[in-house]
Short mmCIF file of C-alpha atoms and ligand atoms in Angstrom, two decimals:
data_model
loop_
_atom_site.label_atom_id
_atom_site.label_comp_id
_atom_site.label_asym_id
_atom_site.label_seq_id
_atom_site.Cartn_x
_atom_site.Cartn_y
_atom_site.Cartn_z
CA UNK J 16 91.59 66.68 121.60
CA UNK J 17 95.13 68.10 122.04
CA UNK J 18 95.60 71.84 121.68
CA UNK J 19 98.34 73.16 119.42
CA UNK J 20 101.38 74.97 120.74
CA UNK J 21 104.07 77.13 119.24
CA UNK J 22 107.03 74.75 119.35
CA UNK J 23 109.48 77.07 117.59
CA UNK J 24 109.53 80.69 116.51
CA UNK J 25 111.84 82.76 114.30
CA UNK J 26 112.08 86.15 112.64
CA UNK J 27 114.05 87.78 109.86
CA UNK J 28 114.60 91.49 109.35
CA UNK J 29 116.60 92.69 106.36
CA UNK J 30 119.83 94.50 107.22
CA UNK J 31 119.13 97.83 105.55
CA UNK J 32 117.77 100.38 108.03
CA UNK J 33 115.80 103.26 106.47
CA UNK J 34 115.21 106.16 108.86
CA UNK J 35 112.44 108.73 108.53
CA UNK J 36 115.03 111.24 107.41
CA UNK J 37 116.25 108.83 104.72
CA UNK J 38 112.74 108.96 103.19
CA UNK J 39 113.19 112.67 102.52
CA UNK J 40 115.33 111.67 99.57
CA UNK J 41 112.13 110.56 97.81
CA UNK J 42 109.30 112.70 99.25
CA UNK J 43 108.34 115.73 101.31
CA UNK J 44 108.01 114.45 104.85
CA UNK J 45 109.66 114.87 108.20
CA UNK J 46 110.79 112.78 111.11
CA UNK J 47 108.57 114.64 113.60
CA UNK J 48 105.38 114.07 111.56
CA UNK J 49 106.03 110.35 111.19
CA UNK J 50 106.98 109.85 114.85
CA UNK J 51 104.06 111.89 116.20
CA UNK J 52 101.43 110.21 114.02
CA UNK J 53 102.76 106.63 114.01
CA UNK J 54 105.61 106.17 116.52
CA UNK J 55 107.85 104.90 113.70
CA UNK J 56 111.53 105.93 113.78
CA UNK J 57 112.87 103.57 111.14
CA UNK J 58 111.99 100.50 109.08
CA UNK J 59 113.92 97.83 107.15
CA UNK J 60 114.07 97.46 103.37
CA UNK J 61 114.89 94.14 101.72
CA UNK J 62 117.73 93.89 99.20
CA UNK J 63 116.23 94.94 95.88
CA UNK J 64 116.91 91.77 93.90
CA UNK J 65 118.38 89.21 96.28
CA UNK J 66 115.59 89.17 98.85
CA UNK J 67 111.92 88.43 98.29
CA UNK J 68 108.94 87.88 100.55
CA UNK J 69 109.59 84.14 100.30
CA UNK J 70 113.35 84.28 100.95
CA UNK J 71 112.74 86.34 104.09
CA UNK J 72 110.00 83.90 105.15
CA UNK J 73 112.40 81.02 104.60
CA UNK J 74 115.05 82.61 106.84
CA UNK J 75 112.50 83.06 109.65
CA UNK J 76 111.22 79.51 109.05
CA UNK J 77 114.70 77.96 109.35
CA UNK J 78 115.05 79.43 112.84
CA UNK J 79 111.53 78.37 113.89
CA UNK J 80 112.14 74.81 112.61
CA UNK J 81 115.49 74.54 114.38
CA UNK J 82 114.02 75.86 117.64
CA UNK J 83 111.20 73.30 117.37
CA UNK J 84 113.90 70.60 117.30
CA UNK J 85 112.80 69.20 113.93
CA UNK J 86 113.95 69.46 110.31
CA UNK J 87 112.22 70.89 107.25
CA UNK J 88 111.54 67.28 106.20
CA UNK J 89 109.30 66.88 109.26
CA UNK J 90 106.95 69.71 108.25
CA UNK J 91 103.67 68.31 106.97
CA UNK J 92 101.82 71.51 106.00
CA UNK J 93 102.69 75.13 105.15
CA UNK J 94 100.49 78.19 105.65
CA UNK J 95 101.92 81.45 104.27
CA UNK J 96 100.32 84.85 104.94
CA UNK J 97 101.30 87.84 102.82
CA UNK J 98 99.89 90.67 100.71
CA UNK J 99 103.16 91.12 98.81
CA UNK J 100 103.82 87.71 97.25
CA UNK J 101 106.78 86.97 94.97
CA UNK J 102 104.35 86.19 92.15
CA UNK J 103 100.70 87.12 91.65
CA UNK J 104 100.42 83.34 91.39
CA UNK J 105 101.52 80.78 92.47
CA UNK J 106 101.66 81.66 96.15
CA UNK J 107 104.70 81.83 98.41
CA UNK J 108 103.89 78.54 100.16
CA UNK J 109 105.09 76.42 97.24
CA UNK J 110 108.27 78.49 96.97
CA UNK J 111 108.98 77.73 100.63
CA UNK J 112 108.39 74.03 99.95
CA UNK J 113 110.95 74.22 97.13
CA UNK J 114 113.50 76.36 98.96
CA UNK J 115 113.53 74.16 102.06
CA UNK J 116 113.50 70.93 100.00
CA UNK J 117 110.46 69.70 101.88
CA UNK J 118 108.35 66.67 101.17
CA UNK J 119 105.43 67.20 98.74
CA UNK J 120 103.28 68.66 101.52
CA UNK J 121 100.26 70.91 101.18
CA UNK J 122 100.97 74.64 100.91
CA UNK J 123 98.28 77.25 101.48
CA UNK J 124 98.53 81.01 101.01
CA UNK J 125 96.38 83.29 103.15
CA UNK J 126 95.42 86.75 101.90
CA UNK J 127 94.15 88.57 104.94
CA UNK J 128 96.62 91.41 105.07
CA UNK J 129 97.27 92.72 108.61
CA UNK J 130 95.28 89.90 110.22
CA UNK J 131 96.86 87.34 107.86
CA UNK J 132 99.11 85.77 110.48
CA UNK J 133 96.33 85.26 113.05
CA UNK J 134 94.09 83.82 110.32
CA UNK J 135 96.94 81.52 109.21
CA UNK J 136 97.58 80.45 112.80
CA UNK J 137 93.89 79.69 113.25
CA UNK J 138 93.81 77.54 110.10
CA UNK J 139 96.89 75.62 111.23
CA UNK J 140 95.42 75.24 114.73
CA UNK J 141 92.35 73.48 113.32
CA UNK J 142 94.49 70.98 111.36
CA UNK J 143 96.51 70.15 114.50
CA UNK J 144 93.41 69.80 116.68
CA UNK J 145 91.77 67.37 114.26
CA UNK J 146 94.97 65.31 114.23
CA UNK J 147 95.47 65.73 110.50
CA UNK J 148 98.97 67.25 110.81
CA UNK J 149 101.71 67.20 113.47
CA UNK J 150 104.18 69.91 112.36
CA UNK J 151 102.77 72.94 110.58
CA UNK J 152 104.92 75.83 109.41
CA UNK J 153 103.09 79.17 109.61
CA UNK J 154 104.81 82.18 108.03
CA UNK J 155 103.94 85.88 107.79
CA UNK J 156 106.22 87.89 105.49
CA UNK J 157 106.16 91.09 103.45
CA UNK J 158 108.34 92.96 100.98
CA UNK J 159 106.48 96.28 100.93
CA UNK J 160 109.43 98.34 99.73
CA UNK J 161 109.00 96.89 96.25
CA UNK J 162 105.49 98.17 95.60
CA UNK J 163 104.84 101.49 97.32
CA UNK J 164 104.57 105.03 96.01
CA UNK J 165 107.60 106.72 97.58
CA UNK J 166 106.76 110.10 96.03
CA UNK J 167 105.04 112.82 98.09
CA UNK J 168 101.72 111.69 96.59
CA UNK J 169 101.95 108.30 98.32
CA UNK J 170 103.56 109.41 101.59
CA UNK J 171 100.53 108.78 103.84
CA UNK J 172 100.87 105.07 103.01
CA UNK J 173 104.50 104.41 102.17
CA UNK J 174 106.15 105.90 105.28
CA UNK J 175 104.29 103.42 107.48
CA UNK J 176 105.36 100.13 105.95
CA UNK J 177 108.49 98.02 106.26
CA UNK J 178 109.83 94.62 105.21
CA UNK J 179 110.38 91.49 107.29
CA UNK J 180 109.22 88.00 108.18
CA UNK J 181 108.23 85.85 111.13
CA UNK J 182 107.46 82.16 111.39
CA UNK J 183 106.26 79.55 113.87
CA UNK J 184 106.05 75.77 113.97
CA UNK J 185 102.80 74.47 115.45
CA UNK J 186 102.66 71.06 117.08
CA UNK J 187 100.18 69.22 119.31
CA UNK J 188 100.78 69.94 123.00
CA UNK J 189 101.69 67.31 125.52
CA UNK J 190 100.96 69.52 128.55
CA UNK J 191 97.44 70.05 129.88
CA UNK J 192 96.25 73.65 129.44
CA UNK J 193 99.22 74.73 127.29
CA UNK J 194 98.83 76.05 123.75
CA UNK J 195 96.33 77.98 121.65
CA UNK J 196 93.17 78.28 123.75
CA UNK J 197 91.01 79.87 121.04
CA UNK J 198 91.10 81.98 117.89
CA UNK J 199 88.49 84.50 116.72
CA UNK J 200 88.15 85.63 113.10
CA UNK J 201 85.97 88.43 111.69
CA UNK J 202 85.36 90.41 108.53
CA UNK J 203 83.25 93.30 107.26
CA UNK J 204 83.63 93.95 103.54
CA UNK J 205 81.51 97.10 103.59
CA UNK J 206 84.66 99.24 103.52
CA UNK J 207 86.84 96.91 101.43
CA UNK J 208 87.99 99.77 99.18
CA UNK J 209 89.29 102.17 101.85
CA UNK J 210 92.48 100.18 102.40
CA UNK J 211 93.25 98.31 99.22
CA UNK J 212 95.40 97.83 96.18
CA UNK J 213 92.96 97.67 93.28
CA UNK J 214 95.37 96.78 90.49
CA UNK J 215 96.26 94.33 89.15
CA UNK J 216 92.73 92.98 89.49
CA UNK J 217 89.60 91.97 87.62
CA UNK J 218 87.32 94.64 89.11
CA UNK J 219 87.12 96.81 85.94
CA UNK J 220 85.69 99.56 88.21
CA UNK J 221 82.68 97.33 88.99
CA UNK J 222 82.63 98.24 92.71
CA UNK J 223 83.67 101.88 92.34
CA UNK J 224 81.44 104.93 92.33
CA UNK J 225 84.41 106.85 91.02
CA UNK J 226 86.59 104.90 88.57
CA UNK J 227 89.95 103.99 90.06
CA UNK J 228 91.61 102.67 86.91
CA UNK J 229 91.65 103.63 83.28
CA UNK J 230 90.26 100.95 80.96
CA UNK J 231 89.24 103.24 78.11
CA UNK J 232 91.92 102.34 75.63
CA UNK J 233 93.13 99.12 77.19
CA UNK J 234 93.02 96.33 74.63
CA UNK J 235 91.28 93.08 75.59
CA UNK J 236 93.72 91.01 77.64
CA UNK J 237 95.50 94.07 79.04
CA UNK J 238 92.83 95.07 81.53
CA UNK J 239 94.41 93.29 84.47
CA UNK J 240 97.44 95.57 84.36
CA UNK J 241 97.68 98.07 81.56
CA UNK J 242 100.22 100.66 80.47
CA UNK J 243 97.66 103.35 81.31
CA UNK J 244 97.37 102.18 84.91
CA UNK J 245 101.10 102.44 85.39
CA UNK J 246 101.33 105.79 83.60
CA UNK J 247 98.64 107.14 85.95
CA UNK J 248 100.13 105.59 89.13
CA UNK J 249 97.09 103.36 89.57
CA UNK J 250 99.25 100.44 90.64
CA UNK J 251 99.84 101.52 94.25
CA UNK J 252 97.96 100.82 97.50
CA UNK J 253 95.29 103.26 98.66
CA UNK J 254 94.43 104.00 102.29
CA UNK J 255 91.95 106.36 103.92
CA UNK J 256 94.08 106.40 107.07
CA UNK J 257 91.77 108.28 109.46
CA UNK J 258 88.79 105.99 108.67
CA UNK J 259 90.92 102.89 109.18
CA UNK J 260 92.22 104.33 112.45
CA UNK J 261 88.68 104.96 113.80
CA UNK J 262 87.55 101.40 113.05
CA UNK J 263 90.76 99.85 114.37
CA UNK J 264 90.45 101.41 117.83
CA UNK J 265 86.98 99.87 118.18
CA UNK J 266 87.68 96.41 116.76
CA UNK J 267 91.01 95.74 118.52
CA UNK J 268 89.58 95.94 122.07
CA UNK J 269 86.43 94.11 120.97
CA UNK J 270 88.23 91.07 119.55
CA UNK J 271 90.63 90.93 122.53
CA UNK J 272 87.67 91.03 124.93
CA UNK J 273 86.02 88.24 122.93
CA UNK J 274 89.08 85.99 123.33
CA UNK J 275 89.35 86.73 127.05
CA UNK J 276 85.68 86.19 127.82
CA UNK J 277 85.57 82.93 125.83
CA UNK J 278 88.26 81.55 128.17
CA UNK J 279 87.10 83.14 131.43
CA UNK J 280 89.89 85.72 131.67
CA UNK J 281 89.95 89.49 132.13
CA UNK J 282 92.49 92.02 130.74
CA UNK J 283 94.42 91.98 134.04
CA UNK J 284 95.24 88.30 133.42
CA UNK J 285 97.12 89.03 130.19
CA UNK J 286 100.87 88.61 130.60
CA UNK J 287 101.62 89.85 127.10
CA UNK J 288 99.47 91.44 124.42
CA UNK J 289 101.03 91.45 120.96
CA UNK J 290 98.96 93.83 118.85
CA UNK J 291 99.51 94.02 115.11
CA UNK J 292 101.99 96.86 114.71
CA UNK J 293 99.87 99.26 112.62
CA UNK J 294 100.44 102.48 114.51
CA UNK J 295 101.84 103.07 118.01
CA UNK J 296 98.91 105.40 118.74
CA UNK J 297 96.44 102.60 118.02
CA UNK J 298 98.34 100.21 120.31
CA UNK J 299 98.49 102.84 123.07
CA UNK J 300 94.77 103.51 122.74
CA UNK J 301 94.03 99.78 123.08
CA UNK J 302 96.34 99.57 126.09
CA UNK J 303 94.53 102.44 127.82
CA UNK J 304 91.10 101.09 126.96
CA UNK J 305 91.96 97.69 128.50
CA UNK J 306 93.84 99.33 131.41
CA UNK J 307 97.01 97.36 130.71
CA UNK J 308 100.45 98.24 132.14
CA UNK J 309 103.39 98.96 129.86
CA UNK J 310 104.88 95.53 130.58
CA UNK J 311 101.70 93.80 129.41
CA UNK J 312 102.00 95.10 125.82
CA UNK J 313 104.84 94.61 123.33
CA UNK J 314 105.49 97.17 120.59
CA UNK J 315 108.37 97.36 118.13
CA UNK J 316 106.84 99.44 115.33
CA UNK J 317 109.39 102.12 116.25
CA UNK J 318 112.16 99.96 114.69
CA UNK J 319 110.40 98.07 111.92
CA UNK J 320 107.32 100.06 110.84
CA UNK J 321 104.19 98.16 109.90
CA UNK J 322 105.15 94.81 108.41
CA UNK J 323 101.52 93.70 107.89
CA UNK J 324 101.29 89.87 108.07
CA UNK J 325 104.80 89.70 109.52
CA UNK J 326 104.30 92.15 112.37
CA UNK J 327 102.77 89.79 114.94
CA UNK J 328 105.23 86.88 114.53
CA UNK J 329 108.17 89.34 114.50
CA UNK J 330 106.95 91.05 117.70
CA UNK J 331 106.07 87.73 119.35
CA UNK J 332 109.50 86.32 118.51
CA UNK J 333 111.32 89.43 119.73
CA UNK J 334 109.33 89.56 122.99
CA UNK J 335 110.13 85.88 123.61
CA UNK J 336 113.82 86.32 122.72
CA UNK J 337 113.99 89.25 125.17
CA UNK J 338 112.63 87.06 127.96
CA UNK J 339 109.32 88.90 128.15
CA UNK J 340 107.26 85.74 127.52
CA UNK J 341 107.78 82.74 129.76
CA UNK J 342 106.24 79.28 130.02
CA UNK J 343 102.71 79.43 131.38
CA UNK J 344 102.18 83.08 130.37
CA UNK J 345 98.84 84.15 128.94
CA UNK J 346 99.60 85.72 125.55
CA UNK J 347 97.06 87.48 123.37
CA UNK J 348 97.60 88.21 119.67
CA UNK J 349 95.27 90.72 118.00
CA UNK J 350 95.10 92.22 114.53
CA UNK J 351 92.98 94.55 112.41
CA UNK J 352 93.40 95.67 108.84
CA UNK J 353 92.35 95.75 105.20
CA UNK J 354 89.09 94.03 104.35
CA UNK J 355 88.22 94.92 107.00
CA UNK J 356 89.35 91.76 108.71
CA UNK J 357 90.26 91.42 112.36
CA UNK J 358 91.23 88.52 114.58
CA UNK J 359 92.64 87.41 117.91
CA UNK J 360 94.26 84.37 119.43
CA UNK J 361 94.71 83.54 123.10
CA UNK J 362 97.60 81.27 124.05
CA UNK J 363 99.06 79.70 127.17
CA UNK J 364 102.78 79.75 126.36
O1 UT7 P 25 98.04 98.02 109.12
C1 UT7 P 25 96.98 98.34 108.27
C2 UT7 P 25 96.00 99.16 108.96
N1 UT7 P 25 96.36 100.54 108.83
C3 UT7 P 25 96.19 101.34 109.85
O2 UT7 P 25 95.79 100.92 110.92
C4 UT7 P 25 96.48 102.81 109.63
C5 UT7 P 25 95.53 103.66 110.41
N2 UT7 P 25 95.72 105.07 110.15
C6 UT7 P 25 96.80 105.75 110.58
O3 UT7 P 25 97.70 105.17 111.16
C7 UT7 P 25 96.85 107.24 110.36
O4 UT7 P 25 95.62 107.66 109.78
C8 UT7 P 25 98.00 107.69 109.44
C9 UT7 P 25 99.33 107.53 110.18
C10 UT7 P 25 98.03 106.90 108.16
C11 UT7 P 25 97.88 109.17 109.08
O5 UT7 P 25 97.80 109.95 110.25
P1 UT7 P 25 96.65 111.02 110.41
O6 UT7 P 25 96.87 111.67 111.69
O7 UT7 P 25 95.34 110.30 110.25
O8 UT7 P 25 96.94 112.04 109.25
P2 UT7 P 25 96.07 112.41 107.96
O9 UT7 P 25 96.03 111.29 106.98
O10 UT7 P 25 94.78 113.00 108.43
O11 UT7 P 25 96.96 113.56 107.33
C12 UT7 P 25 97.21 114.80 108.02
C13 UT7 P 25 98.12 115.68 107.19
C14 UT7 P 25 97.68 115.85 105.75
O12 UT7 P 25 97.93 117.20 105.38
P3 UT7 P 25 96.75 118.30 105.37
O13 UT7 P 25 95.74 117.77 104.40
O14 UT7 P 25 96.23 118.33 106.78
O15 UT7 P 25 97.45 119.53 104.93
C15 UT7 P 25 98.61 114.94 104.97
O16 UT7 P 25 98.84 115.39 103.65
O17 UT7 P 25 99.44 115.11 107.13
C16 UT7 P 25 99.87 115.05 105.76
N3 UT7 P 25 100.74 113.89 105.60
C17 UT7 P 25 102.07 113.91 105.78
N4 UT7 P 25 102.92 114.88 106.15
C18 UT7 P 25 104.24 114.55 106.27
C19 UT7 P 25 100.37 112.63 105.25
N5 UT7 P 25 101.44 111.83 105.22
C20 UT7 P 25 102.51 112.60 105.55
C21 UT7 P 25 103.90 112.32 105.68
N6 UT7 P 25 104.70 113.33 106.05
N7 UT7 P 25 104.40 111.09 105.49
#
């Protein structure tokens, strides 16, 4: 059974740079707080109307496809990971199929937030290994700037996130030992509500001890997204940051260790760890815990913020473009986020 390899990789970051100081226009915050707590100096915001999650994904995909030495017509399956889709439905995958004038191939959207890209990669990996598909396009993209609370009330969430996209083309390997060695996927829904966007949704407060949305006067048919929800700012993401942080620093090392032990490696064997860019302090904690050197871990949250499903393919692409990943290198991808879901992938580049 052939393994699958990343045959091409691309990224797209919107042009507009938004510094921490720029955010002061909307909220009470300061550069020092954001840098100390998260490591973030600036992030990118997509053009308000011309760029969407899909258009950014398409730009990253074009580069990945070209670098794989194929055309969009050769792609036989699309997997798109995002939490900020262009439409509530249909998903972004079909919009990519349309935009790139592809054949009538299957298009799957993955909703696993920060671990979305590793989940998507794992799904694609299975289809390659079974021989069902030969060229799979995997995209992670987000347009967070469109749906965050940029007032002081929402600052603990909104300062962290940025826009962008990354994409890879997966193909069967020809070389022995090259490619994705294993992927590891996990979830624990016990704390699903501590990092979530509840509305629009069908929950009607079913899971909540304390109501999170106002349904009292909402007429039937307007309970998915009502005027009241918007008037009361119930249409923004919620995060209990410290609780997420505490879980993340346990699960990141655990899922990396799982990938290494499955393949008979130890942390010292890693040439490059690409952690999901959630918070520089989380990545540094993981680095210390695994006793990794600075050149074994790639971080770029300082420039782009947390781009959720896009963060790993953007960082992987940038590390590769900067010559930090070479053929034969052992590369580990690891993610943790909303759900909770967490995941890792170990690759021989
Ligand atoms: O990728 C998805 C997964 N997400 C994560 O992994 C996020 C994990 N969590 C974190 O990264 C951190 O918890 C945060 C960066 C979100 C927050 O850092 P923290 O050190 O946990 O701060 P905190 O939430 O405990 O807030 C400390 C203080 C509060 O003020 P008081 O109550 O102590 O007076 C906040 O109101 O900082 C205040 N604060 C801010 N101040 C200036 C919160 N946000 C801001 C802000 N600017 N943007």
